[in-house]
């Protein structure tokens, strides 16, 4: 019987769908046991992973009979796609299935950071009344959202932002101003430098490649509009974390939300200790109950189609 190895968490209904037709090893902790993962990979006809499993090098070499790699998400920087394809493996991401969750994360983060009033529960419960200190928050409506990368997630985020009264500008290295997506979405196409200077909220939606690594270094962060907010829900390595923390401490930025980091899981970081106006989350922007069901169901269906082809 065909064997499927699932190395990270997957919705149980999708796992059951796979088990109904094939031999399935489902162990969400398998990613943390490299030696066992390599042993199990040797007999896998299909491997399903999230973002932590590195499908390259020794693991790729161990996949002796694998025909398909399912990715429970959209980023492929943890998978040697060219190496997989050279070995006859099809790589299947869950394109579009978590876009809504990421878009909502961006809008919610922008609201939290602009308003700056939602961390007062402990103080108010303790009898304090910091009304004056928390009366300088800003509204989302009327602000400019700058989207760097204008694929499906960026476009969905643009629609939500415009519904809330924001102006939207966007830059995508693969699109020029004549691309119909801009007219359809109501977003204005601008250059990268113009976007950075104009946007009240900058949200990143690009993959980690050579051209985007450290895209937001100290110089680009310094070029942002004073008081602007930066949100990165795409990939770690795009933002210089130390430079961002320095800009927040200096009061040049109004806030930042990071869901992704240079190294994950994030170790105790001197950059971020007691850093003001900073929201950190553990790579969960695209992970909700609903998106996990959509992502898992899509990948299960596509993996079954590939195995039965």
Short mmCIF file of C-alpha atoms in Angstrom, two decimals:
data_model
loop_
_atom_site.label_atom_id
_atom_site.label_comp_id
_atom_site.label_asym_id
_atom_site.label_seq_id
_atom_site.Cartn_x
_atom_site.Cartn_y
_atom_site.Cartn_z
CA UNK A 1 0.00 0.00 0.00
CA UNK A 2 1.15 3.54 -0.74
CA UNK A 3 2.63 5.23 2.35
CA UNK A 4 2.15 8.87 3.38
CA UNK A 5 4.31 10.48 6.10
CA UNK A 6 2.98 13.63 7.79
CA UNK A 7 5.70 15.32 9.83
CA UNK A 8 3.83 18.33 11.26
CA UNK A 9 0.30 19.06 12.48
CA UNK A 10 -2.60 18.58 10.10
CA UNK A 11 -6.36 18.74 10.53
CA UNK A 12 -7.64 15.36 11.72
CA UNK A 13 -10.42 15.17 9.12
CA UNK A 14 -7.85 15.51 6.33
CA UNK A 15 -5.63 12.88 7.95
CA UNK A 16 -8.64 10.54 8.08
CA UNK A 17 -9.31 11.22 4.39
CA UNK A 18 -5.77 10.10 3.56
CA UNK A 19 -5.96 7.07 5.89
CA UNK A 20 -9.10 5.87 4.16
CA UNK A 21 -7.05 5.16 1.04
CA UNK A 22 -3.42 4.77 2.10
CA UNK A 23 -1.07 3.76 4.91
CA UNK A 24 -0.47 6.98 6.87
CA UNK A 25 2.11 7.83 9.54
CA UNK A 26 0.88 10.99 11.24
CA UNK A 27 3.14 12.36 13.97
CA UNK A 28 3.18 16.14 14.47
CA UNK A 29 6.41 15.80 16.52
CA UNK A 30 8.29 13.92 13.81
CA UNK A 31 9.87 17.17 12.61
CA UNK A 32 11.76 17.33 15.92
CA UNK A 33 13.34 13.88 15.55
CA UNK A 34 15.63 14.16 12.55
CA UNK A 35 17.02 10.63 12.67
CA UNK A 36 13.57 9.03 12.81
CA UNK A 37 12.23 11.39 10.15
CA UNK A 38 14.99 10.31 7.78
CA UNK A 39 14.24 6.63 8.48
CA UNK A 40 10.52 7.05 7.89
CA UNK A 41 11.16 9.12 4.75
CA UNK A 42 12.88 6.20 3.06
CA UNK A 43 9.56 4.35 2.69
CA UNK A 44 7.37 7.39 1.97
CA UNK A 45 5.53 7.74 -1.31
CA UNK A 46 4.34 11.16 -0.15
CA UNK A 47 5.63 13.57 2.50
CA UNK A 48 3.46 16.32 4.02
CA UNK A 49 5.08 19.17 5.98
CA UNK A 50 4.53 22.69 7.24
CA UNK A 51 7.30 25.30 7.41
CA UNK A 52 9.70 23.71 9.91
CA UNK A 53 10.62 20.54 8.03
CA UNK A 54 13.60 21.25 5.77
CA UNK A 55 13.06 19.19 2.62
CA UNK A 56 16.59 19.48 1.32
CA UNK A 57 20.01 17.88 1.80
CA UNK A 58 19.93 14.65 3.80
CA UNK A 59 16.15 14.50 4.05
CA UNK A 60 15.74 15.00 0.32
CA UNK A 61 18.29 12.26 -0.32
CA UNK A 62 16.40 9.95 2.06
CA UNK A 63 13.18 10.26 0.06
CA UNK A 64 14.09 7.32 -2.13
CA UNK A 65 10.64 6.59 -3.53
CA UNK A 66 8.70 9.78 -2.79
CA UNK A 67 6.51 11.12 -5.59
CA UNK A 68 4.89 14.16 -3.96
CA UNK A 69 5.64 16.69 -1.22
CA UNK A 70 2.61 18.49 0.21
CA UNK A 71 3.20 21.84 1.90
CA UNK A 72 0.61 22.88 4.52
CA UNK A 73 1.06 26.55 3.68
CA UNK A 74 2.29 28.65 0.78
CA UNK A 75 5.94 29.54 1.44
CA UNK A 76 8.43 27.17 -0.15
CA UNK A 77 11.72 28.44 1.29
CA UNK A 78 11.99 25.29 3.46
CA UNK A 79 11.77 23.05 0.38
CA UNK A 80 14.40 22.56 -2.31
CA UNK A 81 11.82 22.74 -5.08
CA UNK A 82 14.34 22.32 -7.91
CA UNK A 83 15.91 19.36 -6.12
CA UNK A 84 12.51 17.73 -5.62
CA UNK A 85 11.54 18.22 -9.24
CA UNK A 86 14.88 16.85 -10.42
CA UNK A 87 14.06 13.66 -8.51
CA UNK A 88 10.59 13.47 -10.06
CA UNK A 89 8.72 14.77 -7.01
CA UNK A 90 5.80 17.13 -7.37
CA UNK A 91 5.66 19.94 -4.76
CA UNK A 92 2.14 21.02 -3.80
CA UNK A 93 1.59 24.19 -1.70
CA UNK A 94 -1.81 25.18 -0.29
CA UNK A 95 -2.05 28.25 -2.49
CA UNK A 96 -4.77 30.66 -1.33
CA UNK A 97 -6.13 28.51 1.47
CA UNK A 98 -4.78 30.66 4.32
CA UNK A 99 -5.01 34.06 2.61
CA UNK A 100 -8.03 35.20 4.64
CA UNK A 101 -6.32 34.43 7.96
CA UNK A 102 -3.21 36.39 6.99
CA UNK A 103 -5.23 39.35 5.70
CA UNK A 104 -7.22 39.51 8.95
CA UNK A 105 -3.97 39.31 10.94
CA UNK A 106 -2.59 42.32 9.06
CA UNK A 107 -5.69 44.45 9.56
CA UNK A 108 -6.01 43.50 13.24
CA UNK A 109 -2.33 44.22 13.87
CA UNK A 110 -2.61 47.61 12.18
CA UNK A 111 -5.60 48.49 14.36
CA UNK A 112 -3.86 47.36 17.55
CA UNK A 113 -0.67 49.25 16.83
CA UNK A 114 -2.26 52.48 15.60
CA UNK A 115 -4.68 52.67 18.53
CA UNK A 116 -2.09 51.61 21.11
CA UNK A 117 -4.71 51.13 23.84
CA UNK A 118 -5.19 47.39 24.17
CA UNK A 119 -2.44 46.50 26.63
CA UNK A 120 -4.01 48.32 29.57
CA UNK A 121 -6.05 45.51 31.13
CA UNK A 122 -3.63 44.81 33.99
CA UNK A 123 -3.27 48.49 34.85
CA UNK A 124 -7.02 49.19 34.81
CA UNK A 125 -7.77 46.03 36.80
CA UNK A 126 -5.19 47.15 39.37
CA UNK A 127 -7.04 50.43 39.91
CA UNK A 128 -5.04 52.66 37.60
CA UNK A 129 -6.76 54.94 35.12
CA UNK A 130 -4.31 55.79 32.29
CA UNK A 131 -6.95 57.62 30.27
CA UNK A 132 -4.77 60.57 29.28
CA UNK A 133 -1.83 58.36 28.28
CA UNK A 134 -4.05 56.22 26.07
CA UNK A 135 -6.03 59.02 24.42
CA UNK A 136 -3.56 59.61 21.59
CA UNK A 137 -4.42 56.54 19.54
CA UNK A 138 -4.99 56.80 15.80
CA UNK A 139 -7.87 55.61 13.63
CA UNK A 140 -7.38 53.19 10.75
CA UNK A 141 -9.79 55.02 8.46
CA UNK A 142 -8.08 57.65 6.34
CA UNK A 143 -4.64 56.11 6.69
CA UNK A 144 -2.59 54.76 3.79
CA UNK A 145 -1.78 51.06 3.64
CA UNK A 146 1.30 50.16 1.62
CA UNK A 147 1.47 46.55 0.41
CA UNK A 148 4.81 45.20 -0.74
CA UNK A 149 3.91 42.16 -2.81
CA UNK A 150 0.47 42.15 -4.41
CA UNK A 151 -0.46 38.51 -4.83
CA UNK A 152 -3.61 36.87 -3.51
CA UNK A 153 -2.95 37.78 0.15
CA UNK A 154 -2.03 41.36 -0.66
CA UNK A 155 -5.12 41.79 -2.82
CA UNK A 156 -7.42 40.36 -0.14
CA UNK A 157 -5.82 42.64 2.47
CA UNK A 158 -6.35 45.60 0.15
CA UNK A 159 -10.07 44.84 -0.11
CA UNK A 160 -10.47 44.68 3.67
CA UNK A 161 -8.48 47.89 4.15
CA UNK A 162 -10.52 49.84 1.60
CA UNK A 163 -13.75 48.62 3.22
CA UNK A 164 -12.50 50.20 6.45
CA UNK A 165 -11.74 53.52 4.80
CA UNK A 166 -8.03 53.14 4.09
CA UNK A 167 -6.25 54.27 0.96
CA UNK A 168 -4.18 51.47 -0.55
CA UNK A 169 -0.94 51.68 -2.48
CA UNK A 170 1.03 48.66 -3.63
CA UNK A 171 4.38 47.65 -5.11
CA UNK A 172 5.06 44.33 -6.79
CA UNK A 173 8.27 43.68 -8.68
CA UNK A 174 6.35 41.42 -11.09
CA UNK A 175 3.60 43.94 -11.95
CA UNK A 176 3.62 47.38 -13.54
CA UNK A 177 0.95 50.02 -13.26
CA UNK A 178 -0.88 48.69 -16.31
CA UNK A 179 -1.61 45.36 -14.65
CA UNK A 180 -5.41 44.99 -14.39
CA UNK A 181 -5.19 43.87 -10.75
CA UNK A 182 -4.53 47.42 -9.60
CA UNK A 183 -7.63 48.85 -11.27
CA UNK A 184 -9.75 45.92 -10.10
CA UNK A 185 -8.62 46.25 -6.48
CA UNK A 186 -8.67 50.03 -6.24
CA UNK A 187 -5.01 50.06 -5.19
CA UNK A 188 -2.57 52.58 -6.67
CA UNK A 189 0.66 51.18 -8.10
CA UNK A 190 3.76 53.00 -6.84
CA UNK A 191 7.49 52.41 -6.66
CA UNK A 192 9.06 50.85 -3.59
CA UNK A 193 10.70 54.04 -2.35
CA UNK A 194 7.50 56.05 -2.80
CA UNK A 195 5.50 53.43 -0.90
CA UNK A 196 7.92 53.40 2.01
CA UNK A 197 7.82 57.19 2.29
CA UNK A 198 4.03 57.54 1.96
CA UNK A 199 2.43 54.63 3.83
CA UNK A 200 1.16 54.89 7.40
CA UNK A 201 1.10 51.08 7.54
CA UNK A 202 3.56 48.96 5.55
CA UNK A 203 2.74 45.25 5.20
CA UNK A 204 5.12 42.73 3.63
CA UNK A 205 3.85 39.96 1.34
CA UNK A 206 6.93 38.72 -0.50
CA UNK A 207 8.92 35.47 -0.43
CA UNK A 208 12.42 35.28 1.02
CA UNK A 209 14.76 35.32 -1.98
CA UNK A 210 18.08 37.06 -2.63
CA UNK A 211 16.37 40.27 -3.73
CA UNK A 212 14.18 40.49 -0.59
CA UNK A 213 16.67 39.40 2.06
CA UNK A 214 17.16 42.33 4.46
CA UNK A 215 14.88 44.40 2.23
CA UNK A 216 13.97 46.43 5.29
CA UNK A 217 17.44 47.22 6.59
CA UNK A 218 18.32 50.23 8.76
CA UNK A 219 18.31 52.62 5.79
CA UNK A 220 14.88 51.57 4.49
CA UNK A 221 13.37 51.58 7.98
CA UNK A 222 14.74 55.11 8.44
CA UNK A 223 13.05 56.13 5.18
CA UNK A 224 9.61 55.18 6.50
CA UNK A 225 7.14 57.89 7.40
CA UNK A 226 7.60 59.05 11.03
CA UNK A 227 5.14 57.16 13.22
CA UNK A 228 4.44 54.52 10.57
CA UNK A 229 3.74 50.88 11.41
CA UNK A 230 5.55 47.88 9.88
CA UNK A 231 3.94 44.42 9.67
CA UNK A 232 5.79 41.31 8.52
CA UNK A 233 3.69 38.17 8.12
CA UNK A 234 5.65 36.85 5.14
CA UNK A 235 9.11 35.51 5.97
CA UNK A 236 11.87 36.17 8.48
CA UNK A 237 15.07 37.57 7.02
CA UNK A 238 13.25 40.31 5.12
CA UNK A 239 13.44 42.71 8.08
CA UNK A 240 16.63 43.59 9.97
CA UNK A 241 15.36 42.76 13.45
CA UNK A 242 18.02 44.75 15.35
CA UNK A 243 17.48 47.84 13.19
CA UNK A 244 13.72 47.60 13.68
CA UNK A 245 14.06 47.37 17.46
CA UNK A 246 16.39 50.38 17.45
CA UNK A 247 13.89 52.43 15.41
CA UNK A 248 11.08 51.53 17.83
CA UNK A 249 13.14 52.45 20.88
CA UNK A 250 14.12 55.76 19.26
CA UNK A 251 10.46 56.56 18.60
CA UNK A 252 10.89 56.84 14.83
CA UNK A 253 8.21 54.20 14.18
CA UNK A 254 4.75 53.98 15.64
CA UNK A 255 4.86 50.22 16.01
CA UNK A 256 5.67 46.88 14.43
CA UNK A 257 4.18 43.40 14.26
CA UNK A 258 6.41 40.44 13.46
CA UNK A 259 5.02 36.96 12.92
CA UNK A 260 8.20 35.60 11.31
CA UNK A 261 11.85 35.74 12.31
CA UNK A 262 15.39 35.13 11.06
CA UNK A 263 15.58 31.96 13.17
CA UNK A 264 12.51 30.03 14.29
CA UNK A 265 11.59 29.27 16.98
CA UNK A 266 12.83 32.67 18.17
CA UNK A 267 15.33 32.39 21.00
CA UNK A 268 15.42 34.89 23.85
CA UNK A 269 16.32 38.08 22.01
CA UNK A 270 18.16 41.10 23.42
CA UNK A 271 16.85 43.10 20.46
CA UNK A 272 13.24 42.71 21.51
CA UNK A 273 13.50 42.73 25.31
CA UNK A 274 11.26 45.52 26.64
CA UNK A 275 10.93 46.98 23.14
CA UNK A 276 7.98 49.42 22.96
CA UNK A 277 5.06 49.26 20.53
CA UNK A 278 5.99 45.76 19.38
CA UNK A 279 3.71 42.79 18.72
CA UNK A 280 5.40 39.40 18.34
CA UNK A 281 3.58 36.21 17.36
CA UNK A 282 5.01 32.71 16.63
CA UNK A 283 4.43 32.32 12.88
CA UNK A 284 0.68 31.92 13.19
CA UNK A 285 -0.70 34.67 10.93
CA UNK A 286 -2.00 32.09 8.48
CA UNK A 287 -3.04 29.52 11.09
CA UNK A 288 -6.60 29.53 12.43
CA UNK A 289 -9.10 26.74 13.01
CA UNK A 290 -10.76 27.57 9.72
CA UNK A 291 -7.59 28.02 7.67
CA UNK A 292 -6.11 24.79 9.02
CA UNK A 293 -9.19 22.96 7.79
CA UNK A 294 -8.95 24.60 4.35
CA UNK A 295 -5.19 24.11 4.03
CA UNK A 296 -5.28 20.51 5.18
CA UNK A 297 -8.26 19.59 3.00
CA UNK A 298 -6.68 21.17 -0.09
CA UNK A 299 -3.32 19.46 0.40
CA UNK A 300 -4.95 16.08 1.14
CA UNK A 301 -7.01 16.30 -2.03
CA UNK A 302 -4.07 17.38 -4.19
CA UNK A 303 -1.77 14.71 -2.74
CA UNK A 304 -4.35 12.02 -3.43
CA UNK A 305 -4.76 13.27 -7.00
CA UNK A 306 -0.98 13.17 -7.51
CA UNK A 307 -0.66 9.67 -6.08
CA UNK A 308 -3.53 8.36 -8.20
CA UNK A 309 -2.39 10.02 -11.42
#
